[in-house]
Amino acid sequence: MSDIIKILPAEVSNKIAAGEVVQRPASVVKELLENSIDANSTKIKLIVKDSGKTLIQVVDNGDGMTKNDMKMSFMKHATSKIKDIDDVFSITSMGFRGEALASISSISNIEMISKKKGTDKTNIISLEGDNIVIKESVFSEEGTSIKVMNLFYNVPARRNFLKSDFVELRHIIDSFNRIALSYPDIEFNLINNDEELFYLKKNNLRKRISSIFGRKIDENLIPLNEKTSLAKISGFILKPQLSKKSRTNQFLFVNKRYIKSQFLNHSINNAYDGLLRDGYFPGYFIFLEINPTKIDVNVHPNKTEIKFEDEQNLYSIMNSAIKHSLGIYQITPVLDFEKEASMELPYNSQKNLIKEPAIEVDSGFNPFEKEKNNDDWQELESKIEDGIFDKINNNEEVDSPKIFQVFNKYIITTTGSSVIIVDQSLAHQRILYEQFLKSSVNNSSKSQKLIFPIEIELTKNQEIVLAEIKDIIDSIGFKFTVNERVVIINAIPPIISDNPIEEIFEDLLDNNSYNLKESFSLSDLIAKKMSKLLSIKNDKPLKLKEQQTIINQLFSCKEPKLSPFNKQIFVTLDRKDLDKNFLNG
Ligand code: ADP
Ligand code: MG
């Protein structure tokens, strides 16, 4: 059998987008899985230890390599997939740069075993730094096994920079899922520390989606099918009811390659217009097939960005395809906001505001500070750093209302010398955030027992997230037991009693949320997430008492100026500045 890997001539390799491919274990996973796919494998097994830090192994039953190709594969710009520059503009394989194995082998120890189809020789190659050993092996199945060990062993800065095992495993699972979704006709396996996380049999796309994301998703999938001369669009979109507060369930593939595209994403979101609650994102698994000569994948080394020749037309084709599918499934009338009152209810926390203990915030949130009484307005005043609020209760205009709401969005109040305009939703986020953070730090939460415990069947992803965050959500008041993959929630934090508990619990287990935003701890991330989920929304009329509660509690927070996501909560208009406008009057 002949060798097929060649080093690309310089004039080709120079034109290929260069840059670092390996940022973390998940990048290695992506590259190795793509190689197995390009080798026509029908079964691919991914084995990792310590979330890839100790071992990443991919075993496939693909074409295999000759001894020479095995050696060649670790050279820079060595590839069997393209030959000249024209090929770069009609890529049909996942890889083409010939760089992945070269760069992976420069920062790890490697053992590759391969048997080329139709031959009877199996070879083993070991690489440790400059040390290369290649031997014949007695027996093996056709295909290739690559072990990548001790990633970044010689780049301590990189190694130390890796996140916790939990976060790295999440990234690995994301890479794995993206590839498993685009190749449902390949059998995949993922094993971490000897535990099988996924076993995905060869299947159709619909079954592949539900074997990854759980059975519940299946009944909410709407098929998508559109054929035009420019592109073929297929896959599934999720019913609007299953939309999420994060972009978790958004998967877009072009010629089976997972990509990110702002304009297509915009086109998809736009098609759902009027069907989603504020701040919610639709879910989708969309596959575009486009003539490879009409796209450019050579934009960035990780190949998740691509350029399209005809963006505008693609935008409208996508948009109408989705509207069409939504229409066929008659989602539109069901979601009529006039009729479907329940759509409004979930995050209505107005009731929570009236309930006294509900959003009680302790001014002495800082566990190192001695407790202060949050009813004592005078004492709170002195805490407010810049003194803007010194006279908040001492308004000169005694008879006028001190607090009112405008546009169902802002609460306006005054001090002796300024007007303060508070964004109600951001203010409430801050209040809730400090409350949740405090209860998880002090383990001081209260729980409210449920008369009817709630049962939720978890997906594998959710199970992994839950294992990581269970102590924290316990500390904020969720009491539950886990049996196999079923969670039984027995008690909840009292503040969420008027909300859809199941939905909130599942939002907490949403896999993407814990690594997107950087933060100093998981408790902090969870407090942020809870505050966002439960805060009152804009467009909500508030009673005077509620407005007062918000203002009082906001200014007894540690950091009343900024929301948990660092947005400015209020602005002040100084009387002096106002007066300037009227100098000539
Ligand atoms: P690229 O995939 O861009 O060609 P890589 O560095 O990832 O570059 O791989 C180099 C070459 O090694 C590939 O072109 C392919 O010929 C060979 N190769 C890598 N992995 C496998 C595999 N699992 N099975 C067969 N051949 C492989
Ligand atoms: Mg490759």
PDB file of C-alpha atoms in Angstrom, residues 12-182:
ATOM      1  CA  VAL A  12       0.385  26.596  -0.465  1.00  0.00           C
ATOM      2  CA  SER A  13       1.229  26.446   3.213  1.00  0.00           C
ATOM      3  CA  ASN A  14       1.922  30.173   3.229  1.00  0.00           C
ATOM      4  CA  LYS A  15      -1.634  30.826   2.182  1.00  0.00           C
ATOM      5  CA  ILE A  16      -3.179  28.762   4.905  1.00  0.00           C
ATOM      6  CA  ALA A  17      -4.478  30.620   7.937  1.00  0.00           C
ATOM      7  CA  ALA A  18      -1.839  30.099  10.570  1.00  0.00           C
ATOM      8  CA  GLY A  19      -2.121  30.232  14.303  1.00  0.00           C
ATOM      9  CA  GLU A  20      -2.312  28.195  17.397  1.00  0.00           C
ATOM     10  CA  VAL A  21      -4.740  25.286  17.263  1.00  0.00           C
ATOM     11  CA  VAL A  22      -4.294  23.815  20.708  1.00  0.00           C
ATOM     12  CA  GLN A  23      -5.656  25.989  23.459  1.00  0.00           C
ATOM     13  CA  ARG A  24      -6.972  23.283  25.742  1.00  0.00           C
ATOM     14  CA  PRO A  25      -7.692  19.545  25.838  1.00  0.00           C
ATOM     15  CA  ALA A  26     -10.932  20.077  23.927  1.00  0.00           C
ATOM     16  CA  SER A  27      -8.979  21.446  20.946  1.00  0.00           C
ATOM     17  CA  VAL A  28      -7.004  18.199  20.774  1.00  0.00           C
ATOM     18  CA  VAL A  29     -10.238  16.231  20.982  1.00  0.00           C
ATOM     19  CA  LYS A  30     -11.663  18.184  18.067  1.00  0.00           C
ATOM     20  CA  GLU A  31      -8.595  17.672  15.869  1.00  0.00           C
ATOM     21  CA  LEU A  32      -8.311  13.956  16.591  1.00  0.00           C
ATOM     22  CA  LEU A  33     -11.996  13.283  16.040  1.00  0.00           C
ATOM     23  CA  GLU A  34     -11.883  15.201  12.764  1.00  0.00           C
ATOM     24  CA  ASN A  35      -8.944  13.091  11.630  1.00  0.00           C
ATOM     25  CA  SER A  36     -10.842   9.889  12.385  1.00  0.00           C
ATOM     26  CA  ILE A  37     -13.815  11.152  10.420  1.00  0.00           C
ATOM     27  CA  ASP A  38     -11.640  12.083   7.462  1.00  0.00           C
ATOM     28  CA  ALA A  39     -10.263   8.531   7.605  1.00  0.00           C
ATOM     29  CA  ASN A  40     -13.777   7.161   6.904  1.00  0.00           C
ATOM     30  CA  SER A  41     -14.246   5.601  10.316  1.00  0.00           C
ATOM     31  CA  THR A  42     -17.618   4.162  11.293  1.00  0.00           C
ATOM     32  CA  LYS A  43     -16.783   3.707  14.974  1.00  0.00           C
ATOM     33  CA  ILE A  44     -14.858   6.244  17.028  1.00  0.00           C
ATOM     34  CA  LYS A  45     -14.008   5.968  20.677  1.00  0.00           C
ATOM     35  CA  LEU A  46     -12.759   8.878  22.781  1.00  0.00           C
ATOM     36  CA  ILE A  47     -11.108   8.069  26.067  1.00  0.00           C
ATOM     37  CA  VAL A  48      -9.955  10.819  28.408  1.00  0.00           C
ATOM     38  CA  LYS A  49      -8.367  10.847  31.835  1.00  0.00           C
ATOM     39  CA  ASP A  50      -8.569  13.821  34.157  1.00  0.00           C
ATOM     40  CA  SER A  51     -10.519  15.775  31.598  1.00  0.00           C
ATOM     41  CA  GLY A  52      -7.785  15.286  29.054  1.00  0.00           C
ATOM     42  CA  LYS A  53      -4.945  16.623  31.155  1.00  0.00           C
ATOM     43  CA  THR A  54      -3.430  13.170  31.609  1.00  0.00           C
ATOM     44  CA  LEU A  55      -4.722  11.360  28.540  1.00  0.00           C
ATOM     45  CA  ILE A  56      -6.729  11.955  25.397  1.00  0.00           C
ATOM     46  CA  GLN A  57      -7.058   8.868  23.260  1.00  0.00           C
ATOM     47  CA  VAL A  58      -9.017   8.400  20.071  1.00  0.00           C
ATOM     48  CA  VAL A  59      -9.476   4.929  18.637  1.00  0.00           C
ATOM     49  CA  ASP A  60     -11.033   4.575  15.203  1.00  0.00           C
ATOM     50  CA  ASN A  61     -11.716   1.843  12.658  1.00  0.00           C
ATOM     51  CA  GLY A  62     -10.809   4.054   9.722  1.00  0.00           C
ATOM     52  CA  ASP A  63      -8.358   3.750   6.839  1.00  0.00           C
ATOM     53  CA  GLY A  64      -5.247   3.557   8.996  1.00  0.00           C
ATOM     54  CA  MET A  65      -1.763   4.620   7.935  1.00  0.00           C
ATOM     55  CA  THR A  66       1.359   3.061   6.526  1.00  0.00           C
ATOM     56  CA  LYS A  67       4.532   3.223   8.604  1.00  0.00           C
ATOM     57  CA  ASN A  68       5.838   6.100   6.509  1.00  0.00           C
ATOM     58  CA  ASP A  69       2.618   8.060   6.739  1.00  0.00           C
ATOM     59  CA  MET A  70       2.624   7.612  10.497  1.00  0.00           C
ATOM     60  CA  LYS A  71       6.034   9.270  10.642  1.00  0.00           C
ATOM     61  CA  MET A  72       5.061  11.929   8.133  1.00  0.00           C
ATOM     62  CA  SER A  73       1.819  12.801   9.908  1.00  0.00           C
ATOM     63  CA  PHE A  74       3.711  14.629  12.660  1.00  0.00           C
ATOM     64  CA  MET A  75       5.561  16.910  10.258  1.00  0.00           C
ATOM     65  CA  LYS A  76       4.433  20.484   9.715  1.00  0.00           C
ATOM     66  CA  HIS A  77       2.163  21.025   6.715  1.00  0.00           C
ATOM     67  CA  ALA A  78       1.995  17.285   6.123  1.00  0.00           C
ATOM     68  CA  THR A  79      -1.390  16.221   4.839  1.00  0.00           C
ATOM     69  CA  SER A  80      -3.065  13.705   2.588  1.00  0.00           C
ATOM     70  CA  LYS A  81      -6.093  15.914   2.121  1.00  0.00           C
ATOM     71  CA  ILE A  82      -5.036  18.688  -0.219  1.00  0.00           C
ATOM     72  CA  LYS A  83      -2.272  19.082  -2.765  1.00  0.00           C
ATOM     73  CA  ASP A  84      -2.412  22.530  -4.272  1.00  0.00           C
ATOM     74  CA  ILE A  85      -3.915  25.905  -3.599  1.00  0.00           C
ATOM     75  CA  ASP A  86      -7.022  25.221  -5.667  1.00  0.00           C
ATOM     76  CA  ASP A  87      -7.943  22.466  -3.239  1.00  0.00           C
ATOM     77  CA  VAL A  88      -8.099  25.031  -0.439  1.00  0.00           C
ATOM     78  CA  PHE A  89     -11.087  26.565  -2.169  1.00  0.00           C
ATOM     79  CA  SER A  90     -13.033  23.344  -2.439  1.00  0.00           C
ATOM     80  CA  ILE A  91     -12.464  21.622   0.864  1.00  0.00           C
ATOM     81  CA  THR A  92     -14.551  18.520   1.475  1.00  0.00           C
ATOM     82  CA  SER A  93     -12.570  17.066   4.380  1.00  0.00           C
ATOM     83  CA  MET A  94     -12.606  18.316   7.977  1.00  0.00           C
ATOM     84  CA  GLY A  95      -8.841  18.866   8.026  1.00  0.00           C
ATOM     85  CA  PHE A  96      -6.533  20.265   5.380  1.00  0.00           C
ATOM     86  CA  ARG A  97      -3.845  22.275   7.124  1.00  0.00           C
ATOM     87  CA  GLY A  98      -1.582  19.396   8.035  1.00  0.00           C
ATOM     88  CA  GLU A  99      -0.729  21.125  11.265  1.00  0.00           C
ATOM     89  CA  ALA A 100      -2.720  19.487  14.021  1.00  0.00           C
ATOM     90  CA  LEU A 101      -0.568  16.458  14.735  1.00  0.00           C
ATOM     91  CA  ALA A 102       2.597  18.539  14.356  1.00  0.00           C
ATOM     92  CA  SER A 103       1.512  21.035  16.949  1.00  0.00           C
ATOM     93  CA  ILE A 104      -0.063  18.510  19.308  1.00  0.00           C
ATOM     94  CA  SER A 105       3.106  16.412  19.294  1.00  0.00           C
ATOM     95  CA  SER A 106       5.206  19.438  20.176  1.00  0.00           C
ATOM     96  CA  ILE A 107       3.413  19.890  23.494  1.00  0.00           C
ATOM     97  CA  SER A 108       2.651  16.334  24.594  1.00  0.00           C
ATOM     98  CA  ASN A 109       3.834  12.751  24.535  1.00  0.00           C
ATOM     99  CA  ILE A 110       2.284  10.622  21.823  1.00  0.00           C
ATOM    100  CA  GLU A 111       1.704   7.010  21.099  1.00  0.00           C
ATOM    101  CA  MET A 112       0.135   6.156  17.755  1.00  0.00           C
ATOM    102  CA  ILE A 113      -0.828   2.662  16.665  1.00  0.00           C
ATOM    103  CA  SER A 114      -2.111   2.166  13.156  1.00  0.00           C
ATOM    104  CA  LYS A 115      -2.930  -0.527  10.688  1.00  0.00           C
ATOM    105  CA  LYS A 116      -3.606   0.510   7.130  1.00  0.00           C
ATOM    106  CA  LYS A 117      -6.667  -1.112   5.581  1.00  0.00           C
ATOM    107  CA  GLY A 118      -5.788  -4.052   3.409  1.00  0.00           C
ATOM    108  CA  THR A 119      -2.340  -4.555   4.946  1.00  0.00           C
ATOM    109  CA  ASP A 120      -1.228  -6.944   7.626  1.00  0.00           C
ATOM    110  CA  LYS A 121       1.312  -4.712   9.368  1.00  0.00           C
ATOM    111  CA  THR A 122       0.561  -2.793  12.519  1.00  0.00           C
ATOM    112  CA  ASN A 123       3.041  -0.160  13.670  1.00  0.00           C
ATOM    113  CA  ILE A 124       3.515   1.728  16.892  1.00  0.00           C
ATOM    114  CA  ILE A 125       5.202   5.083  17.045  1.00  0.00           C
ATOM    115  CA  SER A 126       6.126   6.823  20.303  1.00  0.00           C
ATOM    116  CA  LEU A 127       7.115  10.457  20.473  1.00  0.00           C
ATOM    117  CA  GLU A 128       8.567  12.127  23.519  1.00  0.00           C
ATOM    118  CA  GLY A 129      10.165  15.425  22.694  1.00  0.00           C
ATOM    119  CA  ASP A 130      12.799  14.661  20.067  1.00  0.00           C
ATOM    120  CA  ASN A 131      12.787  10.996  20.925  1.00  0.00           C
ATOM    121  CA  ILE A 132      11.021   8.903  18.279  1.00  0.00           C
ATOM    122  CA  VAL A 133      10.634   5.151  18.458  1.00  0.00           C
ATOM    123  CA  ILE A 134       8.807   3.161  15.802  1.00  0.00           C
ATOM    124  CA  LYS A 135       8.151  -0.539  16.086  1.00  0.00           C
ATOM    125  CA  GLU A 136       6.061  -3.214  14.561  1.00  0.00           C
ATOM    126  CA  SER A 137       3.288  -4.620  16.641  1.00  0.00           C
ATOM    127  CA  VAL A 138       1.898  -8.111  16.586  1.00  0.00           C
ATOM    128  CA  PHE A 139      -1.759  -7.611  16.044  1.00  0.00           C
ATOM    129  CA  SER A 140      -4.399  -4.981  15.890  1.00  0.00           C
ATOM    130  CA  GLU A 141      -7.666  -4.186  14.170  1.00  0.00           C
ATOM    131  CA  GLU A 142      -7.586  -1.999  11.101  1.00  0.00           C
ATOM    132  CA  GLY A 143      -7.640   1.653  12.005  1.00  0.00           C
ATOM    133  CA  THR A 144      -5.768   4.036  14.229  1.00  0.00           C
ATOM    134  CA  SER A 145      -5.357   4.729  17.909  1.00  0.00           C
ATOM    135  CA  ILE A 146      -3.689   7.936  19.054  1.00  0.00           C
ATOM    136  CA  LYS A 147      -2.825   8.639  22.671  1.00  0.00           C
ATOM    137  CA  VAL A 148      -1.989  12.204  23.614  1.00  0.00           C
ATOM    138  CA  MET A 149      -0.444  12.198  27.075  1.00  0.00           C
ATOM    139  CA  ASN A 150       0.541  14.926  29.515  1.00  0.00           C
ATOM    140  CA  LEU A 151      -0.670  17.784  27.401  1.00  0.00           C
ATOM    141  CA  PHE A 152       1.372  20.982  27.843  1.00  0.00           C
ATOM    142  CA  TYR A 153       3.958  19.105  29.923  1.00  0.00           C
ATOM    143  CA  ASN A 154       6.622  21.408  28.469  1.00  0.00           C
ATOM    144  CA  VAL A 155       4.518  24.586  28.590  1.00  0.00           C
ATOM    145  CA  PRO A 156       3.878  24.939  32.326  1.00  0.00           C
ATOM    146  CA  ALA A 157       2.246  28.344  31.892  1.00  0.00           C
ATOM    147  CA  ARG A 158      -0.380  26.820  29.624  1.00  0.00           C
ATOM    148  CA  ARG A 159      -0.870  23.840  31.839  1.00  0.00           C
ATOM    149  CA  ASN A 160      -1.378  25.982  34.917  1.00  0.00           C
ATOM    150  CA  PHE A 161      -3.778  28.141  33.008  1.00  0.00           C
ATOM    151  CA  LEU A 162      -6.167  25.262  32.365  1.00  0.00           C
ATOM    152  CA  LYS A 163      -9.431  25.472  34.218  1.00  0.00           C
ATOM    153  CA  SER A 164     -10.803  22.944  36.672  1.00  0.00           C
ATOM    154  CA  ASP A 165     -11.413  19.390  35.478  1.00  0.00           C
ATOM    155  CA  PHE A 166     -15.094  20.206  35.427  1.00  0.00           C
ATOM    156  CA  VAL A 167     -14.703  23.109  33.034  1.00  0.00           C
ATOM    157  CA  GLU A 168     -12.248  21.288  30.767  1.00  0.00           C
ATOM    158  CA  LEU A 169     -14.528  18.268  30.639  1.00  0.00           C
ATOM    159  CA  ARG A 170     -17.414  20.517  29.647  1.00  0.00           C
ATOM    160  CA  HIS A 171     -15.365  21.842  26.739  1.00  0.00           C
ATOM    161  CA  ILE A 172     -14.466  18.295  25.712  1.00  0.00           C
ATOM    162  CA  ILE A 173     -18.099  17.257  25.800  1.00  0.00           C
ATOM    163  CA  ASP A 174     -19.018  20.304  23.719  1.00  0.00           C
ATOM    164  CA  SER A 175     -16.440  19.402  21.062  1.00  0.00           C
ATOM    165  CA  PHE A 176     -17.543  15.793  21.151  1.00  0.00           C
ATOM    166  CA  ASN A 177     -21.245  16.665  20.871  1.00  0.00           C
ATOM    167  CA  ARG A 178     -20.725  19.005  17.948  1.00  0.00           C
ATOM    168  CA  ILE A 179     -18.978  16.297  15.982  1.00  0.00           C
ATOM    169  CA  ALA A 180     -21.344  13.537  17.074  1.00  0.00           C
ATOM    170  CA  LEU A 181     -24.280  15.658  15.910  1.00  0.00           C
ATOM    171  CA  SER A 182     -22.907  16.135  12.422  1.00  0.00           C
TER     172      SER A 182
END
